Amino acid sequence: MTTQIPPQTRQTQIKLDYQAAEYTSFMDRLKQWLFNGYASLFYLFLYAPIFVLVLYSFNKSRFPTYWTGFTLEWYKILFNDHLIGSALKNTLIVSISSTIIATIIGTMVSVGIERYRFRAKSAVDGLLFMPIIIPDIAMAIMLVVFYNLIHMDLGLYTIIISHIAFNISFVAIIVRARMASLSSTMEEAASDLYANEWNAFWRVTFPLLIPGILGGALFAFTLSLDDYVITNFTSGPGSTTLPIRIIGMTRRNITPEINALSTMMLLTAMLLVPLSLWLQRREDMS
Amino acid sequence: MGKPAVELVDVVKRFGDVVAVNDVSLKVEDGEFFSLLGPSGCGKTTSLRMIAGLETATEGDILLRGETMLGIPPFKRPVNTVFQNYALFPHLNVERNVSFGLEMKKIPKEEIETRVVEALEMVRMPDMAKRRPNQLSGGQQQRIALARALVNRPEVLLLDEPLGALDLKLRKAMQIELKQLQEQVGITFIYVTHDQEEALTMSDRIAVMHDGNVLQIGSPEEIYEQPINRFVAGFIGETNFLEGTVNQINGKTIDVSLDEHTIVKAHSNSSAHKGQKVGVAIRPEKISLASTGMIQGQILEIIYIGTDTRYIIRLKDDTSVTVREQNLNRIQSNKYQRGDEVGMNWDPAHALVLTE
Ligand SMILES: Nc1ncnc2c1ncn2[C@@H]1O[C@H](COP(=O)(O)OP(=O)(O)O)[C@@H](O)[C@H]1O
Ligand SMILES: [Mg+2]
């Protein structure tokens, strides 16, 4: 014990300890600086372009090289652009309808796979992952060939069907993860309390799956919202969506109108983030 | 007495190659507190789940009040279960959890309300109706799970180690409370536990299970005083085993020779015959110490545990025997020291000859 150490030795001991402490605190501070610097660079890299984009959407000048003053002109042009308006309408039709349908089918598929045993289970399982693994471009071509084969004219419907096709997989995977985390004891407890399969599902399993289902739907919606490759291949006349329209605009010349549009989309995404966080919290609660 | 509340007839359950339950037959009488006791993995939960209908028996029959339950789904069986981890519905508050079974049975709303209130009072949780399960402690969840099952007034209540997750003190208190509750409601309880003390405290009868088999069924006294084999004797309480050969059978006692010089007396067992290798089982508290006795040994360890003093005594052949003496005097007399040679005696009626 320290009480046994003579006073002199103890002093040197304390001094040494003090030096060691000073050294480690220097190392700690250095590490802290390096870490802070790295983190700042990381966020700068991530957010500087976005900041510039937002800033120049309010720039009077047509060219992004100079800042010539504040204006809302580009937003006015944006809101009066009929082509953008109809593209936005198409995008919302496609995203919302494909999200709803894909969420319903995807949920049913995952419940089926998780709860029932059948022979082709692993095959169905594998097939479900395919749309996630297959490159977009390959999937796009396959879909076009398929629509040709069944003589279906390309248009909004074909886009919607295509989006459903890839969204099902994403929804199913998210819902299945949720499903797997629920133990089967919940359903057993329900059936022990006189609930038949129908009631056990709707009263117990489904409410517990809701966070997963909503999370899957949100994910599907975002994927659908900015899909370009598959949409471009499967679209027809009059079915231009927002991403296609934007890329078309940039081909000709980039105007600050695109900056304004991107800023609006950014705003929308920022509204979706708290929504998904809220869903996450609900998930933690149960 | 009428038909047994539950009857298992030659029930076998296999999971692929694993035999979880192997040819179990038993009868649980109406209103009885019946325990399935055995070490982990012996098939207790599987047996219970077959009665609930959550598992299908591979062979055999399960009857409730004389009617077969084969092919009847769990939601049509008049039994309820308190699950091992309670399995409360996390998305429903306490009230809705408790009313779940009644709602499924389409009981009128007013009746549901009064019965839920009654059930919550019965488990002493009347103020918790609006809480969510995750806002309750383990002990409170356990009570809600109990209320959720009992509110349905099942013919049989199945409980799978319901006190397993509680700390010792709460567990002891709940054992008494559960037993009183069972007597109060008069419902047949089938209670699964691996805790022999718990089973002895609470049960009217106990079925001791091992490796999927029921080894012995009987009252706590019967199981403790007359275990039929070494496993039961060793699993329930503490037992000393002395290995020997049957030397002589004279009426009510059997002489068993441990070696050429040592012969001990034990209670007779009709299946033992002369020359047979047997084990003599004797409880630590049934042995008394003296300067000489049927067997001799050296004190290896003296452990004072409040109510009793425990002596670990080594015999010549290196087997050790545990002896318990109650501390009747306020000041413990240091009768013996570590290293002392002592003799051990017992009433032959308390020593059992086990052939298996
Ligand atoms: N669903 C199952 N699939 C395969 N084996 C199982 C299953 N359920 C239980 N078993 C096996 O059956 C045996 C008995 O299990 P269980 O009834 O849970 O024992 P206990 O409740 O007595 O601990 C164990 O060996 C266990 O591994
Ligand atoms: Mg178990």
mmCIF file of C-alpha atoms in Angstrom, chain B residues 8-292:
data_model
loop_
_atom_site.group_PDB
_atom_site.id
_atom_site.type_symbol
_atom_site.label_atom_id
_atom_site.label_comp_id
_atom_site.label_asym_id
_atom_site.label_seq_id
_atom_site.Cartn_x
_atom_site.Cartn_y
_atom_site.Cartn_z
ATOM 1 C CA LEU B 8 -51.355 -37.819 -21.224
ATOM 2 C CA VAL B 9 -51.363 -41.324 -22.692
ATOM 3 C CA ASP B 10 -48.077 -42.708 -24.045
ATOM 4 C CA VAL B 11 -47.142 -39.329 -25.462
ATOM 5 C CA VAL B 12 -44.029 -39.132 -27.635
ATOM 6 C CA LYS B 13 -42.651 -36.011 -29.271
ATOM 7 C CA ARG B 14 -39.782 -36.128 -31.722
ATOM 8 C CA PHE B 15 -38.107 -33.183 -33.438
ATOM 9 C CA GLY B 16 -36.359 -34.988 -36.284
ATOM 10 C CA ASP B 17 -33.880 -37.236 -34.478
ATOM 11 C CA VAL B 18 -34.286 -35.522 -31.120
ATOM 12 C CA VAL B 19 -36.700 -37.292 -28.797
ATOM 13 C CA ALA B 20 -37.943 -34.435 -26.614
ATOM 14 C CA VAL B 21 -40.657 -36.414 -24.836
ATOM 15 C CA ASN B 22 -40.458 -40.171 -24.653
ATOM 16 C CA ASP B 23 -43.578 -42.150 -23.825
ATOM 17 C CA VAL B 24 -45.039 -40.029 -21.071
ATOM 18 C CA SER B 25 -48.261 -41.000 -19.342
ATOM 19 C CA LEU B 26 -49.751 -39.048 -16.483
ATOM 20 C CA LYS B 27 -53.030 -37.882 -15.008
ATOM 21 C CA VAL B 28 -53.613 -34.485 -13.452
ATOM 22 C CA GLU B 29 -56.611 -34.348 -11.147
ATOM 23 C CA ASP B 30 -59.137 -31.550 -11.087
ATOM 24 C CA GLY B 31 -58.035 -28.582 -8.956
ATOM 25 C CA GLU B 32 -54.569 -29.986 -8.445
ATOM 26 C CA PHE B 33 -51.297 -28.061 -8.356
ATOM 27 C CA PHE B 34 -49.204 -30.374 -10.464
ATOM 28 C CA SER B 35 -45.542 -29.733 -11.227
ATOM 29 C CA LEU B 36 -43.307 -31.008 -13.993
ATOM 30 C CA LEU B 37 -39.845 -30.953 -12.478
ATOM 31 C CA GLY B 38 -36.557 -31.767 -14.140
ATOM 32 C CA PRO B 39 -33.289 -30.347 -15.396
ATOM 33 C CA SER B 40 -33.157 -28.080 -18.424
ATOM 34 C CA GLY B 41 -33.783 -29.910 -21.697
ATOM 35 C CA CYS B 42 -35.700 -32.813 -20.157
ATOM 36 C CA GLY B 43 -38.879 -32.047 -22.110
ATOM 37 C CA LYS B 44 -40.966 -30.017 -19.659
ATOM 38 C CA THR B 45 -41.744 -27.128 -22.020
ATOM 39 C CA THR B 46 -42.481 -29.495 -24.888
ATOM 40 C CA SER B 47 -44.960 -31.431 -22.712
ATOM 41 C CA LEU B 48 -46.678 -28.215 -21.699
ATOM 42 C CA ARG B 49 -46.828 -26.953 -25.288
ATOM 43 C CA MET B 50 -48.463 -30.197 -26.396
ATOM 44 C CA ILE B 51 -51.177 -29.714 -23.772
ATOM 45 C CA ALA B 52 -51.670 -26.120 -24.986
ATOM 46 C CA GLY B 53 -51.793 -27.330 -28.592
ATOM 47 C CA LEU B 54 -48.766 -25.315 -29.674
ATOM 48 C CA GLU B 55 -46.949 -28.549 -30.478
ATOM 49 C CA THR B 56 -48.425 -31.737 -31.949
ATOM 50 C CA ALA B 57 -47.605 -35.043 -30.309
ATOM 51 C CA THR B 58 -45.803 -37.489 -32.588
ATOM 52 C CA GLU B 59 -47.527 -40.397 -30.853
ATOM 53 C CA GLY B 60 -50.027 -40.866 -28.048
ATOM 54 C CA ASP B 61 -53.097 -39.043 -26.917
ATOM 55 C CA ILE B 62 -53.803 -35.963 -24.824
ATOM 56 C CA LEU B 63 -57.165 -35.702 -23.099
ATOM 57 C CA LEU B 64 -58.878 -32.827 -21.352
ATOM 58 C CA ARG B 65 -61.668 -33.992 -19.063
ATOM 59 C CA GLY B 66 -61.684 -37.260 -20.922
ATOM 60 C CA GLU B 67 -61.966 -35.735 -24.377
ATOM 61 C CA THR B 68 -59.149 -36.093 -26.852
ATOM 62 C CA MET B 69 -57.432 -32.887 -27.898
ATOM 63 C CA LEU B 70 -55.790 -34.376 -30.971
ATOM 64 C CA GLY B 71 -56.360 -32.128 -33.960
ATOM 65 C CA ILE B 72 -57.903 -29.360 -31.882
ATOM 66 C CA PRO B 73 -56.056 -26.064 -32.438
ATOM 67 C CA PRO B 74 -54.772 -24.083 -29.431
ATOM 68 C CA PHE B 75 -57.427 -21.375 -29.778
ATOM 69 C CA LYS B 76 -60.180 -23.927 -29.251
ATOM 70 C CA ARG B 77 -58.696 -25.508 -26.130
ATOM 71 C CA PRO B 78 -60.000 -24.415 -22.713
ATOM 72 C CA VAL B 79 -56.468 -23.938 -21.383
ATOM 73 C CA ASN B 80 -54.334 -20.826 -21.010
ATOM 74 C CA THR B 81 -50.611 -20.430 -20.694
ATOM 75 C CA VAL B 82 -48.298 -18.177 -18.727
ATOM 76 C CA PHE B 83 -45.277 -18.156 -21.016
ATOM 77 C CA GLN B 84 -41.699 -18.331 -19.847
ATOM 78 C CA ASN B 85 -40.918 -14.761 -20.959
ATOM 79 C CA TYR B 86 -44.503 -13.648 -20.322
ATOM 80 C CA ALA B 87 -45.080 -12.876 -24.052
ATOM 81 C CA LEU B 88 -47.167 -9.800 -23.299
ATOM 82 C CA PHE B 89 -48.251 -7.908 -26.403
ATOM 83 C CA PRO B 90 -45.970 -4.852 -26.522
ATOM 84 C CA HIS B 91 -48.358 -2.739 -28.609
ATOM 85 C CA LEU B 92 -51.282 -3.104 -26.202
ATOM 86 C CA ASN B 93 -51.591 -1.623 -22.733
ATOM 87 C CA VAL B 94 -52.120 -3.787 -19.674
ATOM 88 C CA GLU B 95 -55.899 -3.565 -19.876
ATOM 89 C CA ARG B 96 -56.004 -4.594 -23.543
ATOM 90 C CA ASN B 97 -53.551 -7.386 -22.897
ATOM 91 C CA VAL B 98 -55.765 -8.790 -20.168
ATOM 92 C CA SER B 99 -58.982 -8.372 -22.152
ATOM 93 C CA PHE B 100 -57.525 -9.998 -25.291
ATOM 94 C CA GLY B 101 -58.817 -13.503 -24.617
ATOM 95 C CA LEU B 102 -62.276 -12.275 -23.624
ATOM 96 C CA GLU B 103 -62.519 -10.113 -26.748
ATOM 97 C CA MET B 104 -61.621 -13.109 -28.891
ATOM 98 C CA LYS B 105 -64.358 -15.104 -27.171
ATOM 99 C CA LYS B 106 -66.817 -12.274 -27.948
ATOM 100 C CA ILE B 107 -67.775 -11.735 -24.307
ATOM 101 C CA PRO B 108 -70.049 -8.657 -23.878
ATOM 102 C CA LYS B 109 -68.199 -5.388 -23.284
ATOM 103 C CA GLU B 110 -69.548 -4.707 -19.779
ATOM 104 C CA GLU B 111 -68.632 -8.175 -18.599
ATOM 105 C CA ILE B 112 -65.117 -7.795 -20.065
ATOM 106 C CA GLU B 113 -64.660 -4.571 -18.148
ATOM 107 C CA THR B 114 -65.647 -6.014 -14.787
ATOM 108 C CA ARG B 115 -63.645 -9.194 -15.307
ATOM 109 C CA VAL B 116 -60.511 -7.268 -16.277
ATOM 110 C CA VAL B 117 -60.813 -5.118 -13.168
ATOM 111 C CA GLU B 118 -61.292 -8.242 -11.049
ATOM 112 C CA ALA B 119 -58.326 -9.974 -12.611
ATOM 113 C CA LEU B 120 -56.051 -6.975 -12.062
ATOM 114 C CA GLU B 121 -57.157 -6.786 -8.453
ATOM 115 C CA MET B 122 -56.537 -10.478 -8.018
ATOM 116 C CA VAL B 123 -52.879 -10.067 -9.026
ATOM 117 C CA ARG B 124 -52.678 -6.829 -7.001
ATOM 118 C CA MET B 125 -52.099 -4.568 -9.975
ATOM 119 C CA PRO B 126 -55.295 -2.492 -10.049
ATOM 120 C CA ASP B 127 -53.607 0.797 -10.989
ATOM 121 C CA MET B 128 -51.573 -0.427 -13.924
ATOM 122 C CA ALA B 129 -54.382 -0.720 -16.484
ATOM 123 C CA LYS B 130 -53.137 2.002 -18.833
ATOM 124 C CA ARG B 131 -49.429 1.154 -18.748
ATOM 125 C CA ARG B 132 -47.553 -0.475 -21.584
ATOM 126 C CA PRO B 133 -45.726 -3.756 -20.837
ATOM 127 C CA ASN B 134 -42.342 -2.071 -21.347
ATOM 128 C CA GLN B 135 -43.167 0.315 -18.515
ATOM 129 C CA LEU B 136 -43.447 -2.562 -16.046
ATOM 130 C CA SER B 137 -40.825 -4.401 -14.024
ATOM 131 C CA GLY B 138 -40.279 -8.125 -14.526
ATOM 132 C CA GLY B 139 -42.357 -8.971 -11.486
ATOM 133 C CA GLN B 140 -45.205 -6.751 -12.649
ATOM 134 C CA GLN B 141 -45.113 -8.240 -16.157
ATOM 135 C CA GLN B 142 -45.307 -11.657 -14.566
ATOM 136 C CA ARG B 143 -48.463 -10.640 -12.684
ATOM 137 C CA ILE B 144 -50.060 -9.245 -15.836
ATOM 138 C CA ALA B 145 -49.268 -12.444 -17.705
ATOM 139 C CA LEU B 146 -51.008 -14.318 -14.912
ATOM 140 C CA ALA B 147 -54.028 -11.998 -14.997
ATOM 141 C CA ARG B 148 -54.220 -12.275 -18.794
ATOM 142 C CA ALA B 149 -54.497 -16.052 -18.492
ATOM 143 C CA LEU B 150 -56.689 -16.326 -15.384
ATOM 144 C CA VAL B 151 -59.251 -13.759 -16.578
ATOM 145 C CA ASN B 152 -60.468 -16.378 -19.079
ATOM 146 C CA ARG B 153 -61.240 -18.834 -16.246
ATOM 147 C CA PRO B 154 -59.547 -21.714 -18.060
ATOM 148 C CA GLU B 155 -60.067 -25.305 -17.010
ATOM 149 C CA VAL B 156 -56.315 -25.693 -16.769
ATOM 150 C CA LEU B 157 -53.611 -23.082 -16.371
ATOM 151 C CA LEU B 158 -50.207 -23.953 -17.779
ATOM 152 C CA LEU B 159 -47.219 -22.125 -16.330
ATOM 153 C CA ASP B 160 -43.749 -22.427 -17.852
ATOM 154 C CA GLU B 161 -41.136 -21.423 -15.278
ATOM 155 C CA PRO B 162 -43.117 -18.258 -14.526
ATOM 156 C CA LEU B 163 -40.825 -17.165 -11.706
ATOM 157 C CA GLY B 164 -37.576 -18.038 -13.461
ATOM 158 C CA ALA B 165 -36.635 -14.460 -14.334
ATOM 159 C CA LEU B 166 -37.302 -12.990 -10.884
ATOM 160 C CA ASP B 167 -34.743 -12.456 -8.143
ATOM 161 C CA LEU B 168 -34.658 -14.859 -5.231
ATOM 162 C CA LYS B 169 -36.592 -12.795 -2.714
ATOM 163 C CA LEU B 170 -39.409 -11.914 -5.105
ATOM 164 C CA ARG B 171 -39.487 -15.503 -6.292
ATOM 165 C CA LYS B 172 -40.001 -16.810 -2.757
ATOM 166 C CA ALA B 173 -42.804 -14.309 -2.130
ATOM 167 C CA MET B 174 -44.475 -15.124 -5.456
ATOM 168 C CA GLN B 175 -44.320 -18.861 -4.760
ATOM 169 C CA ILE B 176 -46.527 -18.410 -1.732
ATOM 170 C CA GLU B 177 -48.797 -15.931 -3.495
ATOM 171 C CA LEU B 178 -49.254 -18.206 -6.510
ATOM 172 C CA LYS B 179 -50.065 -21.163 -4.312
ATOM 173 C CA GLN B 180 -52.677 -19.137 -2.412
ATOM 174 C CA LEU B 181 -54.109 -17.815 -5.666
ATOM 175 C CA GLN B 182 -54.432 -21.337 -7.004
ATOM 176 C CA GLU B 183 -56.305 -22.469 -3.901
ATOM 177 C CA GLN B 184 -58.523 -19.401 -4.111
ATOM 178 C CA VAL B 185 -59.559 -19.818 -7.772
ATOM 179 C CA GLY B 186 -59.539 -23.621 -7.671
ATOM 180 C CA ILE B 187 -58.173 -23.926 -11.215
ATOM 181 C CA THR B 188 -55.937 -26.863 -12.092
ATOM 182 C CA PHE B 189 -52.330 -25.652 -12.421
ATOM 183 C CA ILE B 190 -49.658 -27.471 -14.375
ATOM 184 C CA TYR B 191 -46.446 -25.853 -13.333
ATOM 185 C CA VAL B 192 -43.091 -26.322 -15.047
ATOM 186 C CA THR B 193 -39.924 -25.712 -13.074
ATOM 187 C CA HIS B 194 -36.339 -26.902 -12.803
ATOM 188 C CA ASP B 195 -36.150 -25.702 -9.194
ATOM 189 C CA GLN B 196 -36.756 -28.662 -6.878
ATOM 190 C CA GLU B 197 -37.293 -26.462 -3.859
ATOM 191 C CA GLU B 198 -39.976 -24.501 -5.716
ATOM 192 C CA ALA B 199 -41.718 -27.713 -6.744
ATOM 193 C CA LEU B 200 -41.610 -29.102 -3.209
ATOM 194 C CA THR B 201 -42.986 -25.860 -1.742
ATOM 195 C CA MET B 202 -45.907 -25.386 -4.102
ATOM 196 C CA SER B 203 -47.106 -28.680 -5.512
ATOM 197 C CA ASP B 204 -49.746 -31.166 -4.554
ATOM 198 C CA ARG B 205 -47.981 -33.664 -6.787
ATOM 199 C CA ILE B 206 -44.767 -33.629 -8.773
ATOM 200 C CA ALA B 207 -43.700 -35.508 -11.887
ATOM 201 C CA VAL B 208 -39.914 -35.765 -12.014
ATOM 202 C CA MET B 209 -38.676 -35.805 -15.596
ATOM 203 C CA HIS B 210 -35.321 -36.757 -17.061
ATOM 204 C CA ASP B 211 -34.331 -37.086 -20.736
ATOM 205 C CA GLY B 212 -37.928 -36.995 -21.923
ATOM 206 C CA ASN B 213 -39.140 -39.603 -19.433
ATOM 207 C CA VAL B 214 -41.260 -39.250 -16.342
ATOM 208 C CA LEU B 215 -39.331 -41.126 -13.654
ATOM 209 C CA GLN B 216 -41.626 -40.728 -10.676
ATOM 210 C CA ILE B 217 -44.934 -39.105 -9.844
ATOM 211 C CA GLY B 218 -45.919 -38.409 -6.282
ATOM 212 C CA SER B 219 -46.512 -35.940 -3.491
ATOM 213 C CA PRO B 220 -43.533 -33.827 -2.372
ATOM 214 C CA GLU B 221 -43.123 -36.127 0.659
ATOM 215 C CA GLU B 222 -43.141 -39.269 -1.458
ATOM 216 C CA ILE B 223 -40.673 -37.827 -3.955
ATOM 217 C CA TYR B 224 -38.366 -36.676 -1.185
ATOM 218 C CA GLU B 225 -38.632 -39.588 1.205
ATOM 219 C CA GLN B 226 -39.014 -42.430 -1.273
ATOM 220 C CA PRO B 227 -37.195 -41.588 -4.494
ATOM 221 C CA ILE B 228 -37.363 -44.616 -6.759
ATOM 222 C CA ASN B 229 -33.936 -44.261 -8.289
ATOM 223 C CA ARG B 230 -30.619 -42.506 -8.045
ATOM 224 C CA PHE B 231 -31.572 -39.670 -10.384
ATOM 225 C CA VAL B 232 -34.640 -38.680 -8.379
ATOM 226 C CA ALA B 233 -32.794 -39.090 -5.089
ATOM 227 C CA GLY B 234 -29.937 -36.922 -6.341
ATOM 228 C CA PHE B 235 -32.047 -34.274 -8.069
ATOM 229 C CA ILE B 236 -34.460 -33.649 -5.212
ATOM 230 C CA GLY B 237 -32.531 -32.302 -2.273
ATOM 231 C CA GLU B 238 -29.151 -33.593 -1.247
ATOM 232 C CA THR B 239 -28.335 -37.279 -0.949
ATOM 233 C CA ASN B 240 -25.339 -39.403 -0.019
ATOM 234 C CA PHE B 241 -24.835 -42.568 -2.052
ATOM 235 C CA LEU B 242 -22.938 -45.500 -0.591
ATOM 236 C CA GLU B 243 -22.118 -48.265 -3.071
ATOM 237 C CA GLY B 244 -22.321 -51.845 -1.862
ATOM 238 C CA THR B 245 -23.642 -55.366 -2.242
ATOM 239 C CA VAL B 246 -26.744 -56.840 -0.633
ATOM 240 C CA ASN B 247 -25.513 -59.090 2.141
ATOM 241 C CA GLN B 248 -28.620 -60.214 3.910
ATOM 242 C CA ILE B 249 -32.326 -59.487 3.831
ATOM 243 C CA ASN B 250 -34.088 -59.751 7.173
ATOM 244 C CA GLY B 251 -37.673 -58.610 7.106
ATOM 245 C CA LYS B 252 -37.807 -54.853 7.128
ATOM 246 C CA THR B 253 -34.080 -54.200 6.908
ATOM 247 C CA ILE B 254 -31.391 -55.082 4.438
ATOM 248 C CA ASP B 255 -27.720 -55.427 5.308
ATOM 249 C CA VAL B 256 -25.520 -53.973 2.622
ATOM 250 C CA SER B 257 -21.795 -54.553 2.760
ATOM 251 C CA LEU B 258 -19.676 -51.679 1.553
ATOM 252 C CA ASP B 259 -16.440 -53.645 1.951
ATOM 253 C CA GLU B 260 -15.310 -56.762 3.910
ATOM 254 C CA HIS B 261 -15.417 -54.922 7.221
ATOM 255 C CA THR B 262 -18.349 -52.528 6.817
ATOM 256 C CA ILE B 263 -21.984 -53.490 6.792
ATOM 257 C CA VAL B 264 -24.732 -50.851 6.868
ATOM 258 C CA LYS B 265 -28.428 -51.289 7.474
ATOM 259 C CA ALA B 266 -31.083 -49.881 5.198
ATOM 260 C CA HIS B 267 -34.808 -50.090 4.605
ATOM 261 C CA SER B 268 -35.890 -53.094 2.602
ATOM 262 C CA ASN B 269 -36.649 -52.889 -1.067
ATOM 263 C CA SER B 270 -38.662 -55.685 -2.639
ATOM 264 C CA SER B 271 -36.702 -55.623 -5.874
ATOM 265 C CA ALA B 272 -33.332 -56.149 -4.175
ATOM 266 C CA HIS B 273 -31.893 -59.639 -3.868
ATOM 267 C CA LYS B 274 -28.878 -61.109 -2.197
ATOM 268 C CA GLY B 275 -25.549 -60.441 -3.900
ATOM 269 C CA GLN B 276 -26.937 -57.575 -5.968
ATOM 270 C CA LYS B 277 -24.915 -54.374 -6.398
ATOM 271 C CA VAL B 278 -26.966 -51.500 -4.990
ATOM 272 C CA GLY B 279 -26.682 -47.925 -3.798
ATOM 273 C CA VAL B 280 -27.696 -46.893 -0.307
ATOM 274 C CA ALA B 281 -29.167 -43.391 -0.390
ATOM 275 C CA ILE B 282 -29.329 -41.382 2.774
ATOM 276 C CA ARG B 283 -30.129 -37.711 3.351
ATOM 277 C CA PRO B 284 -27.541 -35.581 5.218
ATOM 278 C CA GLU B 285 -30.020 -34.626 7.929
ATOM 279 C CA LYS B 286 -30.848 -38.270 8.682
ATOM 280 C CA ILE B 287 -27.292 -39.116 9.777
ATOM 281 C CA SER B 288 -26.139 -38.511 13.303
ATOM 282 C CA LEU B 289 -22.548 -38.252 14.431
ATOM 283 C CA ALA B 290 -21.072 -40.213 17.316
ATOM 284 C CA SER B 291 -17.664 -41.482 18.330
ATOM 285 C CA THR B 292 -18.398 -44.830 16.679
#
